[in-house]
Amino acid sequence: GDSVTQMEGPVTLSEEAFLTINCTYTATGYPSLFWYVQYPGEGLQLLLKATKADDKGSNKGFEATYRKETTSFHLEKGSVQVSDSAVYFCALNTGNQFYFGTGTSLTVIP
Amino acid sequence: DVKVTQSSRYLVKRTGEKVFLECVQDMDHENMFWYRQDPGLGLRLIYFSYDVKMKEKGDIPEGYSVSREKKERFSLILESASTNQTSMYLCASSLIGARGRDEKLFFGSGTQLSVL
């Protein structure tokens, strides 16, 4: 069935470090791919999305490219800030429902 | 600003109690969803609804039921709460898009339920 696998956390980085959170997916159709972020005490909110192969989603300095050949949608940011500390979820939508990864907790220290 | 509102941020109940979790959205969205979020398991879909009075089971519906009497409101019911239902519950809504798979979810802030 459809599923998402993302790297386990927690991840701890120093401010201004480079961030990569890996995400791979399994889907029978042509899914849209998403990254959601959950700040402490809040619900999830959309960070970025890509709807077809080779699309790049970007927002707030974060980027992810839809790679059909490797079935991946890795999240990257060149220079993280303390305010980026949150839990990040990779997700796909095939049109029937959303499937979420288990989440990766990121802590950025000054 | 668009909003999904969950009635309680924290809730403590006793085993065997009937529990109602309420969710209201002000965006006129057709779709509404209930997830539970547990460490290491991510989000798991309990129930969803595509229209008023319509409901569909998700991946883990056992021990839960739902009600959607009005478009803006989607209630999750724990008929007889048990300790293994202690969790964070998240409500979400979305539009039915022409391409379906492109529509994003809008989430509420969540209800942390503890069953003692």
XYZ file of N, CA and C in Angstrom:
678
model
N 0.816 -1.199 0.000
C 0.000 0.000 0.000
C 0.852 1.252 0.000
N 0.164 2.382 -0.041
C 0.873 3.661 -0.041
C 1.465 3.942 1.340
N 2.662 4.497 1.357
C 3.303 4.781 2.640
C 4.421 5.789 2.471
N 4.844 6.330 3.609
C 5.944 7.295 3.646
C 6.930 6.856 4.717
N 8.198 6.905 4.406
C 9.243 6.603 5.378
C 10.170 7.801 5.500
N 10.340 8.304 6.693
C 11.249 9.420 6.878
C 12.264 9.095 7.960
N 13.381 9.817 7.909
C 14.478 9.496 8.814
C 14.045 9.716 10.259
N 14.593 8.870 11.100
C 14.255 8.952 12.507
C 15.012 10.107 13.137
N 14.435 10.673 14.148
C 15.150 11.690 14.910
C 15.528 11.149 16.279
N 15.733 12.026 17.211
C 15.735 13.467 16.999
C 17.020 13.951 16.340
N 16.920 15.110 15.700
C 18.071 15.746 15.071
C 18.383 17.018 15.845
N 19.650 17.187 16.203
C 20.095 18.386 16.901
C 21.194 19.048 16.077
N 21.000 20.320 15.757
C 21.961 21.065 14.943
C 22.280 22.392 15.604
N 23.441 22.894 15.288
C 23.797 24.252 15.701
C 23.212 25.246 14.705
N 22.945 26.424 15.205
C 22.425 27.488 14.326
C 23.355 27.669 13.128
N 22.755 27.903 11.972
C 23.430 28.105 10.688
C 23.945 26.821 10.052
N 23.700 25.689 10.656
C 24.101 24.414 10.039
C 23.164 24.077 8.889
N 23.620 23.132 8.050
C 22.818 22.649 6.927
C 21.924 21.502 7.400
N 20.669 21.516 6.933
C 19.700 20.506 7.348
C 19.271 19.653 6.165
N 19.253 18.343 6.368
C 18.591 17.421 5.451
C 17.767 16.453 6.272
N 16.508 16.304 5.907
C 15.658 15.270 6.489
C 15.183 14.407 5.324
N 15.544 13.130 5.366
C 15.229 12.238 4.261
C 13.795 11.734 4.318
N 13.194 11.614 3.133
C 11.844 11.082 3.016
C 11.747 10.275 1.727
N 11.269 9.054 1.827
C 10.989 8.248 0.641
C 9.552 7.758 0.723
N 8.991 7.432 -0.427
C 7.584 7.069 -0.445
C 7.343 5.843 -1.318
N 6.216 5.212 -1.064
C 5.698 4.135 -1.907
C 4.272 4.497 -2.263
N 3.987 4.514 -3.553
C 2.631 4.877 -3.990
C 2.316 4.197 -5.300
N 1.071 3.799 -5.458
C 0.661 3.117 -6.689
C 0.346 4.091 -7.809
N -0.089 5.290 -7.465
C -0.451 6.255 -8.487
C 0.608 7.332 -8.632
N 0.146 8.556 -8.841
C 1.042 9.704 -8.985
C 0.700 10.700 -7.875
N 1.337 10.519 -6.737
C 0.928 11.317 -5.584
C 1.435 12.745 -5.630
N 0.795 13.594 -4.862
C 1.386 14.876 -4.486
C 2.147 14.652 -3.185
N 3.210 15.406 -3.001
C 4.067 15.240 -1.827
C 4.106 16.535 -1.026
N 4.187 16.391 0.282
C 4.086 17.537 1.181
C 5.108 17.412 2.312
N 5.509 18.543 2.827
C 6.156 18.624 4.124
C 5.296 19.514 5.014
N 4.945 18.967 6.191
C 4.241 19.719 7.207
C 5.177 19.933 8.388
N 4.934 21.026 9.120
C 5.740 21.333 10.299
C 4.810 21.532 11.489
N 5.244 21.042 12.642
C 4.467 21.195 13.876
C 5.349 21.858 14.915
N 5.038 23.129 15.216
C 5.755 23.840 16.265
C 5.195 23.424 17.625
N 5.960 23.569 18.678
C 5.518 23.115 20.003
C 4.152 23.672 20.375
N 3.269 22.787 20.795
C 1.946 23.194 21.258
C 0.963 23.553 20.165
N 1.317 23.279 18.928
C 0.436 23.656 17.812
C 0.094 22.448 16.948
N -0.883 22.638 16.065
C -1.188 21.614 15.073
C -0.209 21.687 13.922
N -0.397 20.805 12.943
C 0.483 20.800 11.784
C 0.108 21.924 10.832
N 1.103 22.467 10.157
C 0.833 23.437 9.108
C 1.707 23.117 7.901
N 1.149 23.419 6.739
C 1.862 23.100 5.508
C 3.122 23.939 5.388
N 4.245 23.286 5.096
C 5.498 23.990 4.870
C 5.733 24.169 3.366
N 5.613 23.089 2.606
C 5.768 23.171 1.158
C 5.162 21.920 0.516
N 4.956 22.009 -0.806
C 4.406 20.857 -1.509
C 4.927 20.813 -2.944
N 4.810 19.640 -3.560
C 5.146 19.458 -4.973
C 4.151 18.471 -5.547
N 3.644 18.764 -6.729
C 2.548 17.961 -7.257
C 2.948 17.033 -8.389
N 4.142 17.186 -8.954
C 4.557 16.260 -10.003
C 6.076 16.125 -10.019
N 6.534 15.105 -10.729
C 7.959 14.794 -10.771
C 8.780 16.004 -11.217
N 9.908 16.185 -10.523
C 10.890 17.251 -10.775
C 10.440 18.620 -10.274
N 9.235 18.718 -9.741
C 8.801 19.971 -9.106
C 9.636 20.209 -7.853
N 9.919 21.473 -7.580
C 10.581 21.841 -6.329
C 9.626 22.701 -5.530
N 9.357 22.288 -4.314
C 8.588 23.106 -3.389
C 9.556 23.886 -2.513
N 9.176 25.127 -2.168
C 10.062 25.920 -1.321
C 9.241 26.889 -0.479
N 9.755 27.192 0.708
C 9.082 28.110 1.618
C 9.997 28.354 2.809
N 10.127 29.584 3.229
C 10.891 29.963 4.436
C 12.327 29.450 4.398
N 12.914 29.316 3.217
C 14.287 28.836 3.091
C 14.405 27.329 2.987
N 13.291 26.609 3.179
C 13.270 25.160 3.029
C 12.964 24.817 1.571
N 13.548 23.698 1.115
C 13.294 23.217 -0.240
C 13.171 21.700 -0.240
N 12.406 21.185 -1.198
C 12.343 19.744 -1.418
C 11.992 19.510 -2.877
N 12.648 18.537 -3.507
C 12.416 18.239 -4.918
C 11.803 16.853 -5.059
N 10.749 16.773 -5.843
C 10.017 15.533 -6.101
C 10.840 14.696 -7.070
N 11.436 13.618 -6.570
C 12.290 12.747 -7.386
C 11.579 11.421 -7.623
N 11.021 11.264 -8.811
C 10.255 10.047 -9.100
C 11.184 8.840 -9.230
N 12.380 9.060 -9.789
C 13.282 7.933 -10.044
C 13.789 7.300 -8.749
N 13.896 8.111 -7.689
C 14.346 7.573 -6.400
C 13.210 7.547 -5.375
N 12.018 7.875 -5.802
C 10.823 7.992 -4.936
C 11.165 8.706 -3.639
N 11.714 9.904 -3.787
C 12.158 10.645 -2.611
C 11.675 12.089 -2.652
N 11.664 12.705 -1.474
C 11.245 14.115 -1.330
C 11.972 14.664 -0.101
N 13.267 14.744 -0.173
C 14.093 15.140 0.974
C 13.969 16.633 1.258
N 13.870 16.974 2.520
C 13.760 18.376 2.941
C 15.145 18.921 3.254
N 15.435 20.128 2.758
C 16.748 20.746 2.977
C 16.594 22.217 3.344
N 17.552 22.682 4.146
C 17.662 24.113 4.403
C 19.128 24.433 4.605
N 19.576 25.502 3.984
C 20.996 25.810 3.984
C 21.531 26.302 5.313
N 20.687 26.984 6.086
C 21.169 27.589 7.329
C 20.007 27.654 8.311
N 19.991 26.723 9.263
C 18.840 26.654 10.167
C 18.943 27.697 11.276
N 17.788 28.070 11.806
C 17.692 29.016 12.909
C 17.025 28.337 14.105
N 17.203 28.942 15.267
C 16.580 28.401 16.473
C 15.066 28.266 16.287
N 14.483 29.215 15.585
C 13.037 29.211 15.367
C 12.559 28.070 14.467
N 13.472 27.334 13.855
C 13.102 26.172 13.032
C 12.904 24.915 13.874
N 13.171 24.989 15.151
C 12.980 23.844 16.040
C 11.512 23.434 16.025
N 11.253 22.206 15.630
C 9.881 21.736 15.430
C 9.940 20.258 15.046
N 8.756 19.682 14.835
C 8.676 18.326 14.279
C 8.234 18.438 12.828
N 8.902 17.745 11.940
C 8.655 17.820 10.497
C 8.089 16.480 10.008
N 6.989 16.577 9.257
C 6.318 15.388 8.740
C 6.309 15.425 7.215
N 6.734 14.331 6.625
C 6.585 14.139 5.197
C 5.246 13.455 4.952
N 4.571 13.792 3.861
C 3.256 13.207 3.596
C 3.009 13.096 2.105
N 2.147 12.146 1.728
C 1.718 12.055 0.334
C 0.203 11.966 0.267
N -0.307 12.370 -0.869
C -1.741 12.311 -1.118
C -1.956 11.758 -2.523
N -2.616 10.605 -2.598
C -2.881 10.003 -3.901
C -4.264 10.386 -4.429
N -4.969 11.188 -3.677
C -6.321 11.576 -4.064
C -7.378 10.945 -3.192
N -7.017 9.826 -2.549
C -7.957 9.167 -1.655
C -7.770 9.611 -0.215
N -6.534 9.642 0.218
C -6.267 10.127 1.561
C -4.787 10.478 1.698
N -4.485 11.142 2.793
C -3.108 11.503 3.103
C -2.440 10.373 3.889
N -1.150 10.171 3.622
C -0.325 9.260 4.407
C 0.849 10.058 4.942
N 1.079 9.929 6.252
C 2.122 10.707 6.906
C 3.269 9.808 7.353
N 4.475 10.369 7.353
C 5.595 9.712 7.995
C 5.489 9.867 9.504
N 6.441 9.303 10.213
C 6.375 9.285 11.673
C 6.861 10.580 12.307
N 7.405 11.471 11.510
C 7.849 12.753 12.051
C 9.315 12.730 12.463
N 9.984 13.851 12.260
C 11.384 14.011 12.668
C 11.491 15.274 13.507
N 11.929 15.082 14.750
C 12.065 16.222 15.655
C 13.405 16.910 15.425
N 13.365 18.218 15.225
C 14.573 19.017 15.015
C 14.719 20.015 16.153
N 15.887 20.043 16.747
C 16.226 21.059 17.743
C 17.450 21.800 17.248
N 17.336 23.122 17.176
C 18.460 23.962 16.763
C 18.951 24.729 17.974
N 20.237 24.586 18.268
C 20.806 25.242 19.444
C 21.649 26.456 19.031
N 21.584 27.510 19.827
C 22.310 28.751 19.460
C 23.818 28.532 19.467
N -8.480 35.002 8.746
C -7.588 33.862 8.632
C -8.389 32.572 8.829
N -8.054 31.568 8.023
C -8.794 30.320 8.100
C -8.520 29.620 9.427
N -9.523 28.870 9.889
C -9.353 28.288 11.205
C -10.052 26.939 11.356
N -9.335 26.022 12.030
C -9.919 24.789 12.512
C -9.772 24.833 14.028
N -10.898 24.774 14.723
C -10.893 24.941 16.175
C -11.311 23.652 16.856
N -10.476 23.199 17.779
C -10.819 22.039 18.591
C -11.197 22.534 19.980
N -12.240 21.943 20.526
C -12.890 22.523 21.699
C -12.013 22.525 22.941
N -11.153 21.535 23.099
C -10.336 21.451 24.306
C -8.879 21.245 23.942
N -7.986 21.865 24.671
C -6.554 21.637 24.440
C -6.062 20.447 25.243
N -6.577 20.316 26.471
C -6.243 19.190 27.335
C -7.526 18.624 27.925
N -7.542 17.301 28.053
C -8.737 16.643 28.580
C -8.277 15.437 29.393
N -8.850 15.280 30.575
C -8.544 14.109 31.397
C -9.856 13.393 31.683
N -9.904 12.111 31.356
C -11.115 11.319 31.541
C -10.771 10.005 32.234
N -11.814 9.357 32.722
C -11.618 8.082 33.389
C -12.006 6.925 32.464
N -11.405 5.782 32.681
C -11.724 4.573 31.915
C -13.216 4.310 31.954
N -13.784 4.034 30.789
C -15.196 3.726 30.686
C -16.091 4.922 30.403
N -15.578 6.118 30.546
C -16.377 7.306 30.260
C -16.618 7.447 28.768
N -17.717 8.095 28.406
C -17.967 8.473 27.015
C -17.361 9.851 26.806
N -16.565 9.982 25.755
C -15.805 11.217 25.523
C -16.171 11.803 24.164
N -16.402 13.107 24.140
C -16.700 13.814 22.891
C -15.583 14.814 22.608
N -15.007 14.723 21.432
C -14.039 15.715 20.968
C -14.680 16.464 19.805
N -14.715 17.790 19.944
C -15.411 18.598 18.948
C -14.423 19.356 18.071
N -14.797 19.512 16.814
C -13.959 20.234 15.865
C -14.863 21.073 14.975
N -14.507 22.345 14.806
C -15.278 23.251 13.953
C -14.326 23.955 12.998
N -14.723 24.026 11.719
C -13.930 24.775 10.741
C -14.795 25.860 10.107
N -14.133 26.989 9.791
C -14.876 28.136 9.269
C -14.573 28.401 7.811
N -14.121 27.369 7.084
C -13.658 27.561 5.714
C -14.606 26.960 4.679
N -15.760 26.450 5.146
C -16.726 25.819 4.236
C -16.110 24.626 3.503
N -15.221 23.910 4.183
C -14.584 22.743 3.570
C -15.514 21.538 3.594
N -15.462 20.756 2.501
C -16.269 19.540 2.448
C -15.660 18.419 3.300
N -14.334 18.295 3.240
C -13.675 17.161 3.887
C -13.251 17.484 5.309
N -13.471 16.551 6.216
C -12.957 16.689 7.573
C -12.404 15.355 8.034
N -11.373 15.416 8.885
C -10.609 14.229 9.267
C -10.306 14.244 10.764
N -10.229 13.067 11.340
C -9.706 12.908 12.692
C -8.495 11.984 12.647
N -7.379 12.467 13.211
C -6.148 11.685 13.351
C -5.796 11.574 14.833
N -5.054 10.516 15.155
C -4.382 10.517 16.435
C -2.877 10.480 16.185
N -2.147 11.167 17.073
C -0.706 11.316 16.919
C -0.018 10.722 18.135
N 0.820 9.724 17.902
C 1.542 9.065 18.974
C 3.029 9.033 18.647
N 3.880 9.194 19.643
C 5.334 9.200 19.402
C 5.774 7.929 18.678
N 6.567 8.129 17.640
C 7.091 6.990 16.889
C 6.132 6.395 15.890
N 4.872 6.800 15.942
C 3.858 6.258 15.018
C 3.336 7.308 14.056
N 3.658 8.558 14.304
C 3.179 9.616 13.417
C 1.690 9.829 13.546
N 1.065 10.222 12.432
C -0.376 10.460 12.411
C -1.082 9.250 11.800
N -2.117 8.815 12.471
C -2.917 7.705 11.948
C -4.369 8.167 11.824
N -4.974 7.854 10.692
C -6.318 8.317 10.388
C -7.357 7.441 11.085
N -8.251 8.086 11.822
C -9.293 7.360 12.544
C -10.573 7.294 11.702
N -11.101 8.443 11.346
C -12.294 8.565 10.513
C -12.167 9.818 9.658
N -12.907 9.830 8.553
C -13.025 11.044 7.778
C -14.428 11.167 7.206
N -14.715 12.354 6.710
C -16.049 12.637 6.188
C -15.928 13.545 4.979
N -16.622 13.203 3.903
C -16.611 14.012 2.690
C -17.841 14.889 2.563
N -18.788 14.723 3.474
C -20.001 15.533 3.357
C -20.805 15.363 4.644
N -21.805 16.212 4.776
C -22.673 16.124 5.951
C -23.298 14.741 6.022
N -23.352 14.192 7.221
C -23.955 12.893 7.526
C -23.228 11.735 6.844
N -22.098 11.988 6.288
C -21.332 10.946 5.628
C -20.055 10.690 6.435
N -19.663 9.411 6.578
C -18.438 9.087 7.305
C -17.804 7.847 6.684
N -16.494 7.803 6.791
C -15.734 6.665 6.289
C -14.693 6.279 7.334
N -14.479 4.982 7.500
C -13.452 4.527 8.422
C -12.068 4.771 7.846
N -11.168 5.159 8.749
C -9.769 5.278 8.381
C -9.017 4.012 8.719
N -7.786 4.170 9.139
C -6.941 3.004 9.401
C -7.157 2.382 10.783
N -7.619 3.195 11.744
C -7.758 2.688 13.119
C -9.089 3.132 13.721
N -10.237 2.699 13.192
C -11.525 3.182 13.687
C -12.036 2.491 14.947
N -11.417 1.392 15.334
C -11.952 0.592 16.444
C -11.957 1.404 17.732
N -13.105 1.400 18.400
C -13.253 2.117 19.656
C -13.696 3.558 19.501
N -13.886 3.982 18.247
C -14.282 5.362 17.956
C -15.527 5.394 17.071
N -16.249 6.480 17.162
C -17.287 6.781 16.182
C -17.245 8.279 15.913
N -17.979 8.718 14.909
C -17.977 10.143 14.554
C -19.385 10.586 14.218
N -19.543 11.908 14.205
C -20.823 12.501 13.848
C -20.560 13.756 13.046
N -21.285 13.918 11.940
C -21.204 15.150 11.153
C -22.623 15.549 10.748
N -23.235 16.315 11.640
C -24.598 16.789 11.414
C -24.630 18.111 10.651
N -23.564 18.888 10.766
C -23.448 20.146 10.033
C -22.097 20.171 9.322
N -22.042 20.904 8.237
C -20.838 20.907 7.407
C -19.613 21.363 8.188
N -19.788 22.325 9.088
C -18.632 22.912 9.756
C -18.163 22.129 10.980
N -18.923 21.137 11.414
C -18.621 20.485 12.689
C -18.440 18.979 12.499
N -17.370 18.450 13.093
C -17.067 17.014 12.994
C -16.644 16.548 14.376
N -17.439 15.656 14.953
C -17.200 15.220 16.327
C -16.635 13.804 16.355
N -15.690 13.595 17.242
C -15.123 12.256 17.474
C -15.630 11.780 18.828
N -16.121 10.553 18.858
C -16.720 10.001 20.077
C -15.968 8.738 20.487
N -15.551 8.713 21.731
C -14.995 7.495 22.317
C -16.106 6.909 23.188
N -16.690 5.820 22.739
C -17.871 5.280 23.392
C -17.589 4.860 24.833
N -16.438 4.266 25.070
C -16.031 3.822 26.401
C -14.512 3.938 26.457
N -14.049 5.072 26.985
C -12.625 5.375 26.905
C -11.771 4.311 27.601
N -10.628 4.034 26.978
C -9.674 3.107 27.567
C -8.296 3.761 27.609
N -7.422 3.228 28.450
C -6.108 3.858 28.638
C -5.295 3.890 27.343
N -5.506 2.917 26.456
C -4.743 2.925 25.207
C -5.252 3.960 24.196
N -6.259 4.718 24.603
C -6.721 5.840 23.772
C -6.139 7.166 24.248
N -5.267 7.110 25.240
C -4.512 8.299 25.628
C -3.627 8.698 24.460
N -3.814 9.927 23.972
C -3.115 10.335 22.757
C -3.382 11.809 22.481
N -2.684 12.328 21.463
C -3.002 13.644 20.912
C -3.937 13.415 19.727
N -5.077 14.111 19.736
C -6.050 13.985 18.659
C -6.050 15.267 17.830
N -5.909 15.095 16.533
C -5.838 16.230 15.612
C -6.993 16.164 14.630
N -7.687 17.285 14.494
C -8.735 17.418 13.496
C -8.173 18.194 12.314
N -8.625 17.883 11.124
C -8.170 18.585 9.925
C -9.320 18.726 8.946
N -9.191 19.700 8.042
C -10.192 19.858 6.992
C -9.508 20.212 5.683
N -10.211 19.989 4.587
C -9.683 20.373 3.280
C -10.851 20.531 2.307
N -10.552 21.210 1.202
C -11.498 21.293 0.094
C -11.433 20.019 -0.732
N -12.472 19.748 -1.474
C -12.381 18.735 -2.522
C -11.913 19.465 -3.767
N -10.646 19.255 -4.139
C -10.093 19.944 -5.291
C -10.392 19.199 -6.568
N -10.279 19.905 -7.664
C -10.511 19.267 -8.953
C -9.533 18.126 -9.167
N -8.310 18.275 -8.659
C -7.326 17.220 -8.830
C -7.222 16.351 -7.587
N -8.037 16.653 -6.597
C -8.099 15.800 -5.420
C -6.811 15.729 -4.642
N -5.783 15.222 -5.240
C -4.559 14.961 -4.506
C -3.758 16.223 -4.202
N -4.154 17.374 -4.747
C -3.384 18.589 -4.526
C -3.827 19.363 -3.301
N -4.965 19.035 -2.766
C -5.507 19.865 -1.713
C -4.776 19.641 -0.399
N -4.443 20.719 0.266
C -3.724 20.597 1.514
C -4.705 20.494 2.668
N -4.210 19.973 3.776
C -4.978 19.866 5.003
C -4.711 21.061 5.905
N -5.765 21.544 6.541
C -5.661 22.559 7.582
C -5.938 21.864 8.911
N -5.042 22.035 9.865
C -5.139 21.320 11.129
C -5.559 22.236 12.271
N -6.277 21.676 13.226
C -6.478 22.321 14.507
C -5.247 22.162 15.389
N -5.297 22.757 16.574
C -4.141 22.741 17.476
C -4.005 21.435 18.251
N -5.032 20.616 18.185
C -4.948 19.310 18.836
C -5.566 19.290 20.229
N -6.015 18.111 20.628
C -6.497 17.856 21.991
C -5.669 16.728 22.583
N -4.982 17.004 23.671
C -4.222 15.970 24.364
C -5.159 15.302 25.370
N -5.533 14.078 25.076
C -6.457 13.329 25.921
C -5.685 12.338 26.787
N -5.961 12.386 28.073
C -5.400 11.390 28.999
C -6.551 10.599 29.594
N -6.469 9.277 29.484
C -7.490 8.403 30.060
C -6.856 7.656 31.233
N -7.419 7.880 32.413
C -6.824 7.308 33.630
C -7.563 6.066 34.093
